[in-house]
Amino acid sequence: MSLTLSKKAQAVKPSSTLAITAKAKQLRAEGKDVVGFGAGEPDFNTPENICDAAIQAIREGHTKYTPASGTVSLKQAVSKKFKEFNGLDYGVDQIVISNGGKHSLTNIFMAILNPEDEVLIPAPYWLSYPEMVKLADGVPVTVTTKKENGYKVTVDELNAAFTDKTKAIVINSPCNPTGMLYSREELQAIADFVVEKDIYLVSDEMYENLVYGDAKHISIASLGDEIYKRTITVSGVAKSYAMTGWRIGYVGASAEIAKLMSSIQSHATSNPNSIAQKATEEALLGPQETVEKMRQEFDKRRKYMYERISHMPLVSCLEPQGAFYVFVDVREVVAKKYKGEVVGSAARMAEILISDFNTAVIPCEDFAAPGHIRLSYAISMEQIEKGLDRIETFINSVE
Ligand code: PLP
């Protein structure tokens, strides 16, 4: 047998968001004054009480293996949070703690998919979903949403994509990259569809604490017993508690699915970091004021970004209601010429912005949204002002 490689692994696209963030970091290390709108993580430090809990955990010897799917005490904390914050009843046997939300999602797809099962993914989507589905031998099916519907999928669109191979739908609210939030009515319609078709719904609620204005986060599994049974709810501490590096995500699901996910995890990684698990208990059970402070700071930046972008020529965006991203339609810009050449794509626009304007943005081709870019406001107000000035200068220079 020759030295061939896995076809499945070779079919995986490396994450372009991480690549652009790395490029911005590299240029900064070279001394360039780069504004990075690529950030997928809060710019705040992890709150002090959470760090203290981790230090105490080390000192108290919580440094050994824990049960593979997480400690009982953390599962109890997650169960309480599900109950009080989301209105969901998940017992400890229905909860799995993993190495970040990405790991939780990967485990979910491995637990529910058989070869060729299709998963409906409303687009624009977070770019990891299709790759995760493929790694679990499933088939990702892109369901393109419309701007006039706030980039939220409708039952008609789901119906059109549904086949006898459809196994699950992914709903991400608040959404990365669009910043949109599904209302109760919209979720109810999707829930009715899921129950009628008798399929799974993977609900990615990673940004559930970062919701602004009058919008309210609703967990779809809380809408009734039938949808609860079919939903797998995912969240984590990365975005809400500025804990991206700690790598803790968690899932609430049926005990049957949780058991399968635990078995997979027990062989793949064993337990998530024991110290981070202790820190997560403090995050979920301790004071929540710092989360609210971060949310308010994001909200100020969100309003500023929306206001500025709305007044720029050739681009447009909807007012984001959640997460920390503004999703910008740049189709008119890419149709124009820069230095005598048609820009052509959001990817090319991102290249020009980084090379000629020291500004990193995320082109959304890999989010199934060509002609769009994602700007994160998880950076300081000063950086935002500077970066938007540069983007505006670029837009004013196209013809
Ligand atoms: N879900 C969404 C929509 C995300 O944007 C991310 C991170 O970027 C995750 C899940 C995974 O988060 P983590 O693995 O950092 O916990």
Short mmCIF file of C-alpha atoms and ligand atoms in Angstrom, two decimals:
data_model
loop_
_atom_site.label_atom_id
_atom_site.label_comp_id
_atom_site.label_asym_id
_atom_site.label_seq_id
_atom_site.Cartn_x
_atom_site.Cartn_y
_atom_site.Cartn_z
CA MET A 1 0.00 0.00 0.00
CA SER A 2 1.48 3.38 -0.96
CA LEU A 3 1.72 6.36 1.37
CA THR A 4 -1.69 7.83 0.54
CA LEU A 5 -3.58 10.14 2.86
CA SER A 6 -7.15 10.20 4.11
CA LYS A 7 -9.52 11.50 1.44
CA LYS A 8 -11.83 12.75 4.17
CA ALA A 9 -9.08 14.77 5.84
CA GLN A 10 -7.90 16.16 2.52
CA ALA A 11 -11.41 17.35 1.74
CA VAL A 12 -11.47 19.57 4.84
CA LYS A 13 -10.89 23.26 4.19
CA PRO A 14 -8.63 24.96 6.73
CA SER A 15 -10.45 27.68 8.68
CA SER A 16 -10.03 30.94 6.73
CA THR A 17 -11.01 33.05 9.73
CA LEU A 18 -8.10 31.70 11.72
CA ALA A 19 -5.79 32.26 8.72
CA ILE A 20 -6.72 35.95 8.44
CA THR A 21 -6.42 36.52 12.17
CA ALA A 22 -2.97 34.90 12.02
CA LYS A 23 -1.95 37.15 9.08
CA ALA A 24 -3.01 40.27 11.00
CA LYS A 25 -1.02 39.07 14.05
CA GLN A 26 2.04 38.44 11.89
CA LEU A 27 1.90 41.93 10.33
CA ARG A 28 1.49 43.43 13.79
CA ALA A 29 4.54 41.50 14.98
CA GLU A 30 6.42 43.06 12.08
CA GLY A 31 5.57 46.48 13.50
CA LYS A 32 2.64 47.36 11.20
CA ASP A 33 -0.28 49.31 12.66
CA VAL A 34 -2.93 46.74 11.73
CA VAL A 35 -6.60 47.01 12.68
CA GLY A 36 -8.03 43.50 12.98
CA PHE A 37 -11.76 43.22 12.38
CA GLY A 38 -11.29 39.46 12.13
CA ALA A 39 -11.43 38.69 15.84
CA GLY A 40 -13.78 35.88 16.79
CA GLU A 41 -13.12 36.39 20.47
CA PRO A 42 -13.83 39.06 23.10
CA ASP A 43 -10.94 41.49 23.64
CA PHE A 44 -11.57 41.42 27.42
CA ASN A 45 -9.64 39.35 29.91
CA THR A 46 -11.39 36.48 31.64
CA PRO A 47 -13.09 37.95 34.75
CA GLU A 48 -10.99 37.91 37.92
CA ASN A 49 -13.30 35.63 39.95
CA ILE A 50 -13.04 32.95 37.24
CA CYS A 51 -9.24 33.19 37.12
CA ASP A 52 -9.14 32.94 40.93
CA ALA A 53 -11.28 29.81 40.85
CA ALA A 54 -8.82 28.23 38.41
CA ILE A 55 -5.83 29.07 40.60
CA GLN A 56 -7.63 27.65 43.61
CA ALA A 57 -8.47 24.50 41.62
CA ILE A 58 -4.78 23.94 40.92
CA ARG A 59 -3.85 24.51 44.57
CA GLU A 60 -6.59 22.16 45.74
CA GLY A 61 -5.35 19.42 43.44
CA HIS A 62 -8.06 19.40 40.77
CA THR A 63 -5.32 18.39 38.41
CA LYS A 64 -6.22 14.80 37.63
CA TYR A 65 -8.42 13.06 35.11
CA THR A 66 -12.12 13.71 35.62
CA PRO A 67 -14.97 11.63 34.18
CA ALA A 68 -14.59 11.80 30.39
CA SER A 69 -17.77 13.79 29.84
CA GLY A 70 -17.06 16.26 32.66
CA THR A 71 -17.38 16.42 36.45
CA VAL A 72 -20.75 15.92 38.11
CA SER A 73 -20.40 19.29 39.85
CA LEU A 74 -19.91 21.12 36.54
CA LYS A 75 -22.80 19.21 34.97
CA GLN A 76 -24.96 20.29 37.92
CA ALA A 77 -23.90 23.90 37.31
CA VAL A 78 -24.72 23.58 33.61
CA SER A 79 -28.06 21.95 34.45
CA LYS A 80 -28.92 24.91 36.74
CA LYS A 81 -27.89 27.39 34.05
CA PHE A 82 -30.00 25.56 31.42
CA LYS A 83 -32.97 25.70 33.80
CA GLU A 84 -32.64 29.32 34.92
CA PHE A 85 -31.30 30.99 31.79
CA ASN A 86 -32.81 28.88 29.02
CA GLY A 87 -35.92 27.39 30.64
CA LEU A 88 -34.65 23.89 29.80
CA ASP A 89 -34.65 20.74 31.92
CA TYR A 90 -31.49 18.75 31.27
CA GLY A 91 -30.40 16.36 34.02
CA VAL A 92 -26.73 15.53 34.55
CA ASP A 93 -27.11 12.38 32.44
CA GLN A 94 -28.16 14.60 29.53
CA ILE A 95 -25.14 16.90 29.66
CA VAL A 96 -21.71 16.48 28.08
CA ILE A 97 -18.83 18.89 28.71
CA SER A 98 -16.28 19.10 25.89
CA ASN A 99 -13.13 20.93 24.80
CA GLY A 100 -14.96 23.99 23.48
CA GLY A 101 -18.12 24.42 21.46
CA LYS A 102 -16.35 23.20 18.34
CA HIS A 103 -15.65 19.90 20.02
CA SER A 104 -19.24 19.68 21.28
CA LEU A 105 -20.56 20.18 17.75
CA THR A 106 -18.13 17.66 16.27
CA ASN A 107 -19.26 15.08 18.83
CA ILE A 108 -22.92 15.79 18.08
CA PHE A 109 -22.55 15.15 14.36
CA MET A 110 -20.57 11.99 15.05
CA ALA A 111 -23.29 10.80 17.41
CA ILE A 112 -26.26 11.35 15.07
CA LEU A 113 -25.03 10.95 11.48
CA ASN A 114 -24.69 7.89 9.30
CA PRO A 115 -22.95 8.00 5.91
CA GLU A 116 -24.87 10.18 3.43
CA ASP A 117 -27.26 11.65 6.01
CA GLU A 118 -27.96 15.24 5.02
CA VAL A 119 -27.78 18.23 7.35
CA LEU A 120 -29.53 21.46 6.37
CA ILE A 121 -27.36 24.47 7.14
CA PRO A 122 -28.92 27.90 6.64
CA ALA A 123 -26.45 30.28 4.96
CA PRO A 124 -24.70 32.60 5.67
CA TYR A 125 -23.35 30.11 8.19
CA TRP A 126 -20.43 29.74 10.54
CA LEU A 127 -17.86 28.11 8.30
CA SER A 128 -17.07 25.13 10.52
CA TYR A 129 -20.50 23.43 10.29
CA PRO A 130 -20.12 21.91 6.81
CA GLU A 131 -16.62 20.68 7.55
CA MET A 132 -17.75 19.07 10.80
CA VAL A 133 -20.65 17.37 9.05
CA LYS A 134 -18.31 16.01 6.37
CA LEU A 135 -15.89 14.72 9.00
CA ALA A 136 -18.80 12.77 10.48
CA ASP A 137 -19.54 11.26 7.02
CA GLY A 138 -22.63 13.41 6.56
CA VAL A 139 -23.55 15.66 3.67
CA PRO A 140 -23.92 19.39 4.37
CA VAL A 141 -26.76 21.02 2.42
CA THR A 142 -26.61 24.80 2.13
CA VAL A 143 -29.96 26.53 2.46
CA THR A 144 -29.52 30.11 1.28
CA THR A 145 -31.52 32.68 3.23
CA LYS A 146 -32.59 36.16 2.13
CA LYS A 147 -31.48 39.56 3.32
CA GLU A 148 -35.12 40.72 3.44
CA ASN A 149 -35.80 37.92 5.95
CA GLY A 150 -32.87 39.07 8.09
CA TYR A 151 -30.80 36.13 6.78
CA LYS A 152 -33.05 33.78 8.76
CA VAL A 153 -34.24 30.56 7.24
CA THR A 154 -37.95 30.13 6.51
CA VAL A 155 -39.98 26.92 6.51
CA ASP A 156 -40.49 27.26 2.74
CA GLU A 157 -36.72 27.33 2.23
CA LEU A 158 -36.28 24.32 4.52
CA ASN A 159 -39.05 22.45 2.72
CA ALA A 160 -37.41 23.07 -0.64
CA ALA A 161 -34.12 21.60 0.62
CA PHE A 162 -35.68 18.67 2.50
CA THR A 163 -35.18 15.15 1.11
CA ASP A 164 -35.70 11.64 2.50
CA LYS A 165 -32.04 11.79 3.56
CA THR A 166 -32.41 14.91 5.71
CA LYS A 167 -31.38 14.03 9.25
CA ALA A 168 -30.92 17.37 10.97
CA ILE A 169 -31.02 21.15 10.76
CA VAL A 170 -28.53 23.55 12.32
CA ILE A 171 -29.89 26.79 13.78
CA ASN A 172 -27.45 29.35 15.12
CA SER A 173 -29.07 32.18 17.04
CA PRO A 174 -27.55 34.73 17.67
CA CYS A 175 -25.82 34.05 14.37
CA ASN A 176 -22.19 34.20 13.38
CA PRO A 177 -21.67 35.90 10.88
CA THR A 178 -24.94 37.83 10.49
CA GLY A 179 -25.54 38.94 14.10
CA MET A 180 -29.23 38.05 13.63
CA LEU A 181 -31.50 36.55 16.25
CA TYR A 182 -34.55 34.36 15.60
CA SER A 183 -37.78 35.49 17.25
CA ARG A 184 -40.08 33.14 19.17
CA GLU A 185 -42.48 32.99 16.22
CA GLU A 186 -39.71 32.17 13.74
CA LEU A 187 -38.37 29.46 16.02
CA GLN A 188 -41.88 28.07 16.56
CA ALA A 189 -42.34 27.69 12.79
CA ILE A 190 -39.01 25.86 12.49
CA ALA A 191 -39.85 23.71 15.52
CA ASP A 192 -43.18 22.68 13.94
CA PHE A 193 -41.33 21.72 10.75
CA VAL A 194 -38.72 19.68 12.66
CA VAL A 195 -41.40 17.82 14.62
CA GLU A 196 -43.51 17.17 11.51
CA LYS A 197 -40.49 15.81 9.60
CA ASP A 198 -39.19 13.99 12.69
CA ILE A 199 -35.57 15.10 12.33
CA TYR A 200 -32.97 16.50 14.74
CA LEU A 201 -32.29 20.15 15.36
CA VAL A 202 -28.84 21.26 16.45
CA SER A 203 -29.24 24.59 18.22
CA ASP A 204 -25.97 26.50 18.51
CA GLU A 205 -26.53 29.11 21.22
CA MET A 206 -22.90 30.03 21.76
CA TYR A 207 -23.64 33.78 21.72
CA GLU A 208 -26.79 33.59 23.90
CA ASN A 209 -25.57 36.17 26.44
CA LEU A 210 -24.65 38.71 23.79
CA VAL A 211 -28.03 40.08 22.78
CA TYR A 212 -28.85 43.79 22.41
CA GLY A 213 -31.76 46.21 22.41
CA ASP A 214 -35.24 44.73 22.77
CA ALA A 215 -34.25 41.39 21.23
CA LYS A 216 -34.57 38.30 23.46
CA HIS A 217 -32.70 35.04 23.17
CA ILE A 218 -35.02 32.03 23.06
CA SER A 219 -33.88 28.42 23.25
CA ILE A 220 -35.86 26.51 20.65
CA ALA A 221 -35.95 23.37 22.82
CA SER A 222 -38.02 25.31 25.39
CA LEU A 223 -40.94 25.62 22.96
CA GLY A 224 -42.52 22.23 23.75
CA ASP A 225 -41.91 18.59 24.57
CA GLU A 226 -41.75 17.37 20.99
CA ILE A 227 -39.12 19.89 19.87
CA TYR A 228 -37.22 19.40 23.16
CA LYS A 229 -36.89 15.68 22.36
CA ARG A 230 -35.42 16.39 18.93
CA THR A 231 -33.13 19.27 19.86
CA ILE A 232 -29.49 19.14 20.84
CA THR A 233 -28.60 22.42 22.54
CA VAL A 234 -24.99 23.64 22.42
CA SER A 235 -23.37 26.47 24.29
CA GLY A 236 -20.12 27.31 26.02
CA VAL A 237 -18.23 29.89 28.00
CA ALA A 238 -15.87 31.15 25.27
CA LYS A 239 -17.83 34.15 24.02
CA SER A 240 -20.02 35.05 27.01
CA TYR A 241 -17.28 34.91 29.64
CA ALA A 242 -14.24 35.88 27.54
CA MET A 243 -12.88 32.34 27.99
CA THR A 244 -11.95 31.35 24.44
CA GLY A 245 -8.60 29.88 25.45
CA TRP A 246 -9.99 27.75 28.27
CA ARG A 247 -11.81 25.47 25.82
CA ILE A 248 -15.05 24.49 27.49
CA GLY A 249 -18.27 23.84 25.59
CA TYR A 250 -21.32 21.91 26.67
CA VAL A 251 -24.37 20.17 25.28
CA GLY A 252 -27.84 19.31 26.55
CA ALA A 253 -29.50 16.44 24.69
CA SER A 254 -31.43 13.23 25.24
CA ALA A 255 -29.66 10.86 27.64
CA GLU A 256 -29.20 8.49 24.67
CA ILE A 257 -27.32 11.05 22.58
CA ALA A 258 -25.33 12.29 25.60
CA LYS A 259 -24.20 8.71 26.23
CA LEU A 260 -22.99 8.28 22.66
CA MET A 261 -21.17 11.60 22.76
CA SER A 262 -19.51 10.62 26.05
CA SER A 263 -18.34 7.33 24.57
CA ILE A 264 -16.84 9.08 21.53
CA GLN A 265 -15.14 11.65 23.74
CA SER A 266 -13.84 9.00 26.14
CA HIS A 267 -11.68 7.62 23.33
CA ALA A 268 -10.88 10.79 21.42
CA THR A 269 -9.83 13.23 24.14
CA SER A 270 -10.99 12.02 27.57
CA ASN A 271 -12.07 14.81 29.88
CA PRO A 272 -11.80 18.50 29.08
CA ASN A 273 -9.16 20.29 31.15
CA SER A 274 -9.92 19.75 34.85
CA ILE A 275 -8.91 23.29 35.87
CA ALA A 276 -10.99 24.90 33.13
CA GLN A 277 -13.96 22.83 34.31
CA LYS A 278 -13.61 24.32 37.80
CA ALA A 279 -13.28 27.81 36.31
CA THR A 280 -16.45 27.21 34.29
CA GLU A 281 -18.37 26.32 37.46
CA GLU A 282 -17.44 29.73 38.82
CA ALA A 283 -18.34 31.40 35.51
CA LEU A 284 -21.83 29.87 35.53
CA LEU A 285 -22.59 30.06 39.26
CA GLY A 286 -20.63 33.17 40.31
CA PRO A 287 -21.51 36.85 39.92
CA GLN A 288 -22.64 37.82 36.41
CA GLU A 289 -21.92 41.57 36.54
CA THR A 290 -18.78 41.38 34.40
CA VAL A 291 -20.71 39.59 31.65
CA GLU A 292 -23.21 42.44 31.66
CA LYS A 293 -20.41 45.04 31.55
CA MET A 294 -18.85 43.33 28.53
CA ARG A 295 -22.24 43.13 26.86
CA GLN A 296 -22.81 46.85 27.38
CA GLU A 297 -19.41 47.69 25.93
CA PHE A 298 -20.13 45.50 22.88
CA ASP A 299 -23.46 47.24 22.52
CA LYS A 300 -21.84 50.70 22.36
CA ARG A 301 -19.48 49.51 19.65
CA ARG A 302 -22.28 47.76 17.79
CA LYS A 303 -24.31 50.99 17.63
CA TYR A 304 -21.31 53.00 16.46
CA MET A 305 -20.40 50.46 13.75
CA TYR A 306 -23.95 50.20 12.47
CA GLU A 307 -24.32 53.97 12.34
CA ARG A 308 -21.01 54.49 10.51
CA ILE A 309 -21.49 51.67 7.99
CA SER A 310 -25.06 52.74 7.26
CA HIS A 311 -23.70 56.11 6.13
CA MET A 312 -20.95 54.73 3.89
CA PRO A 313 -21.49 54.62 0.14
CA LEU A 314 -21.77 51.29 -1.77
CA VAL A 315 -22.14 49.10 1.34
CA SER A 316 -25.05 48.17 3.55
CA CYS A 317 -25.79 46.07 6.62
CA LEU A 318 -28.70 45.10 8.82
CA GLU A 319 -28.57 46.23 12.43
CA PRO A 320 -27.05 43.30 14.34
CA GLN A 321 -29.05 42.09 17.35
CA GLY A 322 -26.58 39.65 18.83
CA ALA A 323 -23.02 38.20 18.89
CA PHE A 324 -20.26 40.73 18.04
CA TYR A 325 -20.29 40.89 14.26
CA VAL A 326 -21.58 43.24 11.59
CA PHE A 327 -22.31 41.47 8.32
CA VAL A 328 -21.70 43.87 5.45
CA ASP A 329 -22.99 43.59 1.90
CA VAL A 330 -20.10 44.77 -0.30
CA ARG A 331 -21.40 43.54 -3.66
CA GLU A 332 -21.42 47.06 -5.12
CA VAL A 333 -17.83 47.68 -4.01
CA VAL A 334 -16.49 44.47 -5.55
CA ALA A 335 -18.13 45.36 -8.87
CA LYS A 336 -15.97 48.54 -9.00
CA LYS A 337 -12.33 49.06 -9.95
CA TYR A 338 -9.45 49.66 -7.60
CA LYS A 339 -6.19 50.89 -9.17
CA GLY A 340 -7.60 50.07 -12.61
CA GLU A 341 -8.68 46.48 -11.84
CA VAL A 342 -12.12 45.19 -10.96
CA VAL A 343 -12.03 44.14 -7.30
CA GLY A 344 -14.10 41.07 -8.21
CA SER A 345 -14.67 39.36 -4.88
CA ALA A 346 -14.88 39.89 -1.14
CA ALA A 347 -11.72 37.78 -0.81
CA ARG A 348 -9.84 40.19 -3.09
CA MET A 349 -11.28 43.16 -1.21
CA ALA A 350 -9.95 41.63 2.03
CA GLU A 351 -6.51 41.23 0.42
CA ILE A 352 -6.48 44.88 -0.68
CA LEU A 353 -7.59 46.05 2.75
CA ILE A 354 -4.86 44.14 4.53
CA SER A 355 -2.07 44.96 2.08
CA ASP A 356 -2.84 48.61 1.24
CA PHE A 357 -4.85 49.73 4.28
CA ASN A 358 -3.49 47.57 7.14
CA THR A 359 -7.02 46.45 7.94
CA ALA A 360 -8.07 42.83 8.36
CA VAL A 361 -11.67 41.86 7.54
CA ILE A 362 -13.22 38.44 7.03
CA PRO A 363 -14.42 37.77 3.47
CA CYS A 364 -17.49 35.56 3.68
CA GLU A 365 -17.08 33.21 0.69
CA ASP A 366 -16.46 30.36 3.14
CA PHE A 367 -19.61 31.36 5.04
CA ALA A 368 -21.52 30.74 1.78
CA ALA A 369 -21.96 34.48 1.39
CA PRO A 370 -19.86 35.80 -1.51
CA GLY A 371 -19.93 39.59 -1.84
CA HIS A 372 -20.05 40.03 1.93
CA ILE A 373 -17.56 40.67 4.69
CA ARG A 374 -17.78 40.17 8.44
CA LEU A 375 -16.49 42.85 10.78
CA SER A 376 -16.03 41.93 14.42
CA TYR A 377 -16.49 44.57 17.10
CA ALA A 378 -14.59 42.59 19.68
CA ILE A 379 -11.86 45.27 19.43
CA SER A 380 -11.49 48.64 21.13
CA MET A 381 -13.56 51.65 20.08
CA GLU A 382 -10.39 53.46 19.07
CA GLN A 383 -9.42 50.57 16.76
CA ILE A 384 -12.94 50.45 15.35
CA GLU A 385 -12.88 54.17 14.51
CA LYS A 386 -9.48 53.89 12.86
CA GLY A 387 -10.40 50.75 10.91
CA LEU A 388 -13.70 52.15 9.65
CA ASP A 389 -11.91 55.33 8.51
CA ARG A 390 -9.56 53.14 6.49
CA ILE A 391 -12.37 51.06 4.98
CA GLU A 392 -14.16 54.28 4.04
CA THR A 393 -11.01 55.62 2.39
CA PHE A 394 -10.80 52.40 0.36
CA ILE A 395 -14.47 52.57 -0.64
CA ASN A 396 -14.06 56.19 -1.70
CA SER A 397 -11.12 55.20 -3.88
CA VAL A 398 -12.94 52.60 -6.02
CA GLU A 399 -14.44 53.74 -9.32
N1 PLP B 1 -20.45 28.24 17.36
C1 PLP B 1 -20.24 29.43 16.77
C2 PLP B 1 -21.35 30.03 16.00
C3 PLP B 1 -19.00 30.08 16.87
O1 PLP B 1 -18.82 31.26 16.27
C4 PLP B 1 -17.97 29.44 17.59
C5 PLP B 1 -16.62 30.04 17.67
O2 PLP B 1 -16.20 30.82 16.86
C6 PLP B 1 -18.24 28.21 18.20
C7 PLP B 1 -19.47 27.63 18.06
C8 PLP B 1 -17.20 27.45 18.97
O3 PLP B 1 -16.72 28.09 20.08
P1 PLP B 1 -15.55 27.46 20.98
O4 PLP B 1 -15.08 26.21 20.32
O5 PLP B 1 -14.49 28.51 21.05
O6 PLP B 1 -16.18 27.19 22.31
#
